[in-house]
Amino acid sequence: MRVRVIIGVLLAAVVAAAAPAAPFLARYGAVPHQPETPVTVLLAGVAPRYDESAPVWPWPAKAEDYTGTTDTIVLAQIRPGGQLNLLSIPRDSWMNIPGWGWGKINGANPHGGPDMLVGAVEDLTGVKVDGYAFLSLYALRALADAAGGVTLDVPTRMKYDDNAGRLHIDLQPGVQRLNGTQAEGFLRFRHDARGDIGRVERQQLFLAALSDQVKRPLNWWRVPLMVSALDRNTRTNLDRATVGSILGAAAGGLKLKTLTVPGSFGFRGAASVWAVDQAALDRLIATDFRDPGDPRFLTVAVVNVGAPAGSARRLKMRLEELGYRRVTATNGPGDQSGTTITGALAGRVRRDVGHGTVAPEGSVPGADITVRLGADTPAE
């Protein structure tokens, strides 16, 4: 009888601890499974919008509709085995945003919503995004409170007041446990010499500290509270299958690595921007975010040896639209009847080319993959 009572109490405790996460589980509950390939999710923190027509000051925040600028942009990729790589993209990164034009990447969401921001990140990095999660201003505040506070080493004195934005930061340097409001101030502060890059570094410190806390068994009971905090303050398009892949990859514990898009401070007119070092970013992506089974980061040589005129150029353009980063197009000698594809991942590339056969030999020197277009290539 005594054993039954103890078991009953333990089960009741488990149910009570898990209850806050029930809405999330009901919506996304899926059987965890190891993914065959990395899963990549775009995380974005959305700035609030204020009702400037309100008769009171400071203006109240409007109801969150996740249409504001994205002050925090992180590309998160979890790999089979639990390796989690986080790439912070500075909000002032200057780029040619598909569907809009040149501007700071944090303006993509107000102009074209999540699809435009996802497209901008994919164009910048060359990494396919499997889904997104937009977090409201209050998400990390609620998350920190649900975690019981986060212990951080505040690197310097932080003092700033913004009455309009209801932001009041007053932190002393040193190791301390920050509650949700203090953690929000730590994350949003950018009034120092490093501006947005300093804020990116603090975001990475926060995520690393939070990850370390969650790993400790004594804090596991807080996980449902943290899941609930995020669920209440997030808009996402993640489906059950993707959530199941993430849970499966993370089942054995996470190994965290934080990175930042390389670049330097610069100006476009009077605006301060982050000038992305694209060559350095491509190297970073190839090392830390490239799926070994994804050929889009390989060097592809397209050679016309019997196809209709312009076929090599058209295939190059089509492959680039699919995300291939290094494609060349030339004409070659000969009069080949059939299209052949040689080199690493030739079978995968054949699916994107749409025709041809895989051949064991015949690569162009310096190319990982060579596509020789023959007479079987369809005309435009």
XYZ file of C-alpha atoms in Angstrom, residues 10-275:
266
model
C 5.402 10.648 -8.096
C 2.982 10.306 -11.033
C 0.987 13.289 -9.804
C 4.199 15.306 -9.588
C 5.167 14.347 -13.141
C 1.727 15.292 -14.489
C 1.801 18.616 -12.622
C 5.286 19.419 -13.913
C 4.364 18.563 -17.513
C 0.997 20.355 -17.503
C 2.318 23.784 -18.646
C 3.651 22.193 -21.828
C 0.337 20.490 -22.657
C -0.769 22.995 -25.366
C 2.576 22.598 -27.143
C 2.452 18.811 -26.901
C -1.118 18.715 -28.183
C -0.187 20.785 -31.201
C 3.258 19.404 -32.046
C 3.442 16.101 -30.189
C 5.438 13.730 -32.378
C 7.493 10.609 -31.894
C 11.162 11.668 -31.628
C 13.260 10.146 -34.395
C 16.806 10.590 -35.604
C 16.819 12.679 -38.795
C 18.817 11.442 -41.769
C 20.041 14.967 -42.527
C 20.534 18.181 -40.532
C 17.411 20.166 -39.602
C 17.690 23.937 -40.016
C 15.352 26.433 -38.347
C 15.356 30.219 -38.605
C 14.835 31.927 -35.233
C 13.873 35.600 -35.251
C 13.094 37.971 -32.408
C 10.480 40.513 -33.510
C 10.537 44.103 -32.240
C 7.243 45.448 -30.836
C 5.187 48.096 -32.640
C 3.679 50.978 -30.680
C 0.315 52.691 -31.066
C 1.351 56.240 -31.915
C -2.290 57.355 -32.018
C -2.873 56.488 -28.357
C -3.749 59.438 -26.062
C -1.215 58.298 -23.430
C 2.551 58.446 -23.202
C 4.573 56.281 -23.396
C 2.653 54.798 -26.298
C 1.348 51.306 -25.510
C 2.568 48.352 -27.528
C 0.146 47.063 -30.145
C -1.079 43.493 -30.003
C 1.733 41.279 -31.257
C 1.218 40.283 -34.875
C 4.879 39.398 -35.603
C 5.162 41.924 -38.453
C 7.843 44.145 -36.914
C 11.539 44.350 -37.669
C 13.627 41.364 -36.585
C 16.171 42.563 -34.038
C 17.534 39.040 -33.515
C 18.144 36.615 -36.392
C 19.703 33.203 -35.728
C 20.096 30.299 -38.128
C 19.933 27.157 -35.976
C 20.977 23.797 -37.375
C 20.744 20.585 -35.355
C 22.513 17.522 -36.680
C 21.999 13.832 -35.997
C 23.828 13.160 -32.749
C 22.943 16.471 -31.119
C 25.393 18.983 -32.565
C 23.619 22.380 -32.516
C 25.210 25.170 -34.549
C 23.840 28.684 -34.132
C 24.733 31.372 -36.682
C 23.873 34.892 -35.535
C 23.069 37.253 -38.412
C 23.520 40.915 -37.404
C 20.277 42.814 -37.920
C 22.124 45.549 -39.855
C 23.570 43.093 -42.424
C 23.402 44.852 -45.785
C 22.280 42.698 -48.710
C 20.166 42.497 -51.837
C 16.977 40.990 -50.417
C 15.005 38.902 -52.954
C 11.669 40.562 -53.694
C 12.618 43.914 -52.163
C 16.125 45.113 -53.054
C 19.098 46.465 -51.140
C 18.550 47.062 -47.452
C 19.224 45.840 -43.931
C 18.125 42.257 -43.434
C 15.996 43.191 -40.402
C 13.655 45.069 -42.764
C 12.711 41.934 -44.720
C 9.912 40.855 -42.375
C 7.985 44.179 -42.399
C 8.210 44.288 -46.200
C 7.416 40.673 -47.049
C 6.745 38.661 -43.918
C 8.424 35.406 -42.884
C 8.768 34.187 -46.481
C 10.865 37.209 -47.434
C 13.081 36.874 -44.365
C 13.567 33.148 -44.969
C 14.395 33.886 -48.616
C 16.921 36.533 -47.577
C 18.661 34.175 -45.145
C 18.724 31.356 -47.698
C 20.149 33.723 -50.325
C 22.783 35.039 -47.912
C 23.928 31.653 -46.611
C 22.968 29.145 -49.285
C 21.426 26.959 -46.564
C 17.876 25.648 -47.035
C 15.610 26.556 -44.099
C 13.197 23.816 -42.971
C 11.010 26.117 -40.878
C 10.925 29.278 -38.820
C 10.009 30.390 -35.316
C 9.308 34.086 -34.666
C 9.612 35.136 -31.024
C 7.895 38.157 -29.511
C 9.768 40.700 -27.425
C 8.580 38.962 -24.267
C 9.654 35.434 -25.226
C 13.175 35.515 -23.795
C 11.991 37.426 -20.715
C 9.405 34.703 -20.034
C 11.946 31.992 -20.855
C 14.483 33.356 -18.376
C 11.853 33.583 -15.637
C 10.678 30.037 -16.380
C 14.292 28.873 -16.037
C 14.457 30.477 -12.592
C 16.800 33.181 -13.849
C 20.017 32.829 -15.834
C 23.503 33.185 -14.354
C 25.651 35.414 -16.545
C 28.903 37.326 -16.319
C 27.899 40.887 -17.207
C 31.045 42.212 -18.945
C 30.595 45.926 -18.296
C 28.343 48.541 -16.743
C 25.045 48.761 -18.639
C 22.853 51.780 -18.053
C 20.170 52.954 -20.479
C 16.643 54.327 -20.271
C 14.094 54.422 -23.089
C 10.754 55.652 -21.762
C 8.979 55.279 -25.115
C 10.028 51.652 -25.401
C 9.614 50.989 -21.668
C 13.206 49.754 -21.599
C 15.220 50.472 -18.467
C 18.600 48.793 -18.145
C 20.713 49.100 -15.019
C 23.259 46.290 -14.631
C 26.563 46.221 -12.801
C 29.499 44.173 -14.138
C 30.209 40.718 -12.717
C 28.699 37.256 -12.339
C 25.061 37.407 -11.272
C 21.703 35.714 -11.702
C 19.439 37.765 -13.936
C 15.662 37.555 -13.846
C 13.603 37.884 -17.015
C 13.476 41.690 -17.088
C 17.203 41.993 -16.388
C 18.016 39.348 -19.008
C 15.951 41.266 -21.569
C 17.961 44.397 -20.819
C 21.214 42.446 -21.117
C 20.131 41.137 -24.519
C 18.766 44.391 -25.929
C 21.546 46.751 -24.805
C 23.535 48.088 -27.765
C 24.838 51.446 -26.560
C 28.534 50.669 -26.529
C 31.395 50.767 -29.019
C 30.431 47.419 -30.584
C 26.767 48.258 -31.207
C 24.809 45.421 -32.767
C 27.803 43.040 -32.823
C 28.190 43.438 -29.068
C 24.535 42.573 -28.685
C 24.982 39.473 -30.849
C 27.825 38.354 -28.582
C 25.626 38.830 -25.503
C 22.837 36.835 -27.121
C 25.283 33.989 -27.639
C 26.444 34.214 -24.006
C 22.827 34.039 -22.863
C 22.032 30.982 -24.996
C 25.181 29.169 -23.838
C 24.411 29.905 -20.170
C 20.789 28.813 -20.568
C 21.875 25.606 -22.308
C 24.274 24.789 -19.458
C 21.493 25.275 -16.897
C 19.051 23.034 -18.730
C 21.611 20.207 -18.868
C 21.696 19.953 -15.072
C 19.325 17.232 -13.791
C 18.080 19.424 -10.925
C 16.670 21.865 -13.516
C 14.859 19.332 -15.705
C 11.568 19.976 -13.944
C 11.687 23.508 -15.334
C 11.742 22.338 -18.972
C 7.898 22.176 -19.323
C 7.680 25.716 -17.918
C 10.251 26.889 -20.468
C 8.433 25.129 -23.311
C 5.204 26.838 -22.246
C 6.926 30.249 -22.073
C 8.151 29.900 -25.646
C 4.870 28.471 -26.909
C 2.906 31.472 -25.612
C 5.212 33.949 -27.317
C 6.024 32.292 -30.646
C 4.624 32.062 -34.159
C 6.017 29.173 -36.184
C 5.395 27.025 -39.238
C 7.192 23.965 -37.849
C 5.263 20.761 -38.476
C 5.121 17.588 -36.391
C 7.701 15.769 -38.513
C 10.250 18.567 -38.119
C 9.624 18.812 -34.375
C 10.040 15.043 -34.112
C 13.385 15.281 -35.945
C 14.590 18.056 -33.630
C 13.573 16.105 -30.514
C 15.234 12.957 -31.833
C 18.501 14.705 -32.666
C 18.537 16.370 -29.238
C 17.587 13.237 -27.265
C 21.153 12.424 -26.241
C 22.043 15.983 -25.248
C 23.105 19.052 -27.208
C 26.622 20.179 -28.084
C 26.391 23.930 -28.727
C 28.534 25.991 -31.106
C 27.864 29.695 -31.680
C 29.034 31.639 -34.732
C 28.476 35.080 -36.257
C 28.245 36.165 -39.896
C 31.717 37.631 -40.616
C 32.020 41.209 -41.806
C 32.839 44.730 -40.731
C 31.123 47.968 -39.802
C 30.406 50.298 -42.696
C 28.027 52.936 -44.048
C 25.455 53.116 -46.830
C 24.714 56.800 -47.071
C 24.155 57.958 -43.507
C 23.106 54.504 -42.306
C 25.460 52.316 -40.280
C 25.463 48.765 -41.648
C 27.212 45.419 -41.243
C 29.115 44.734 -44.486
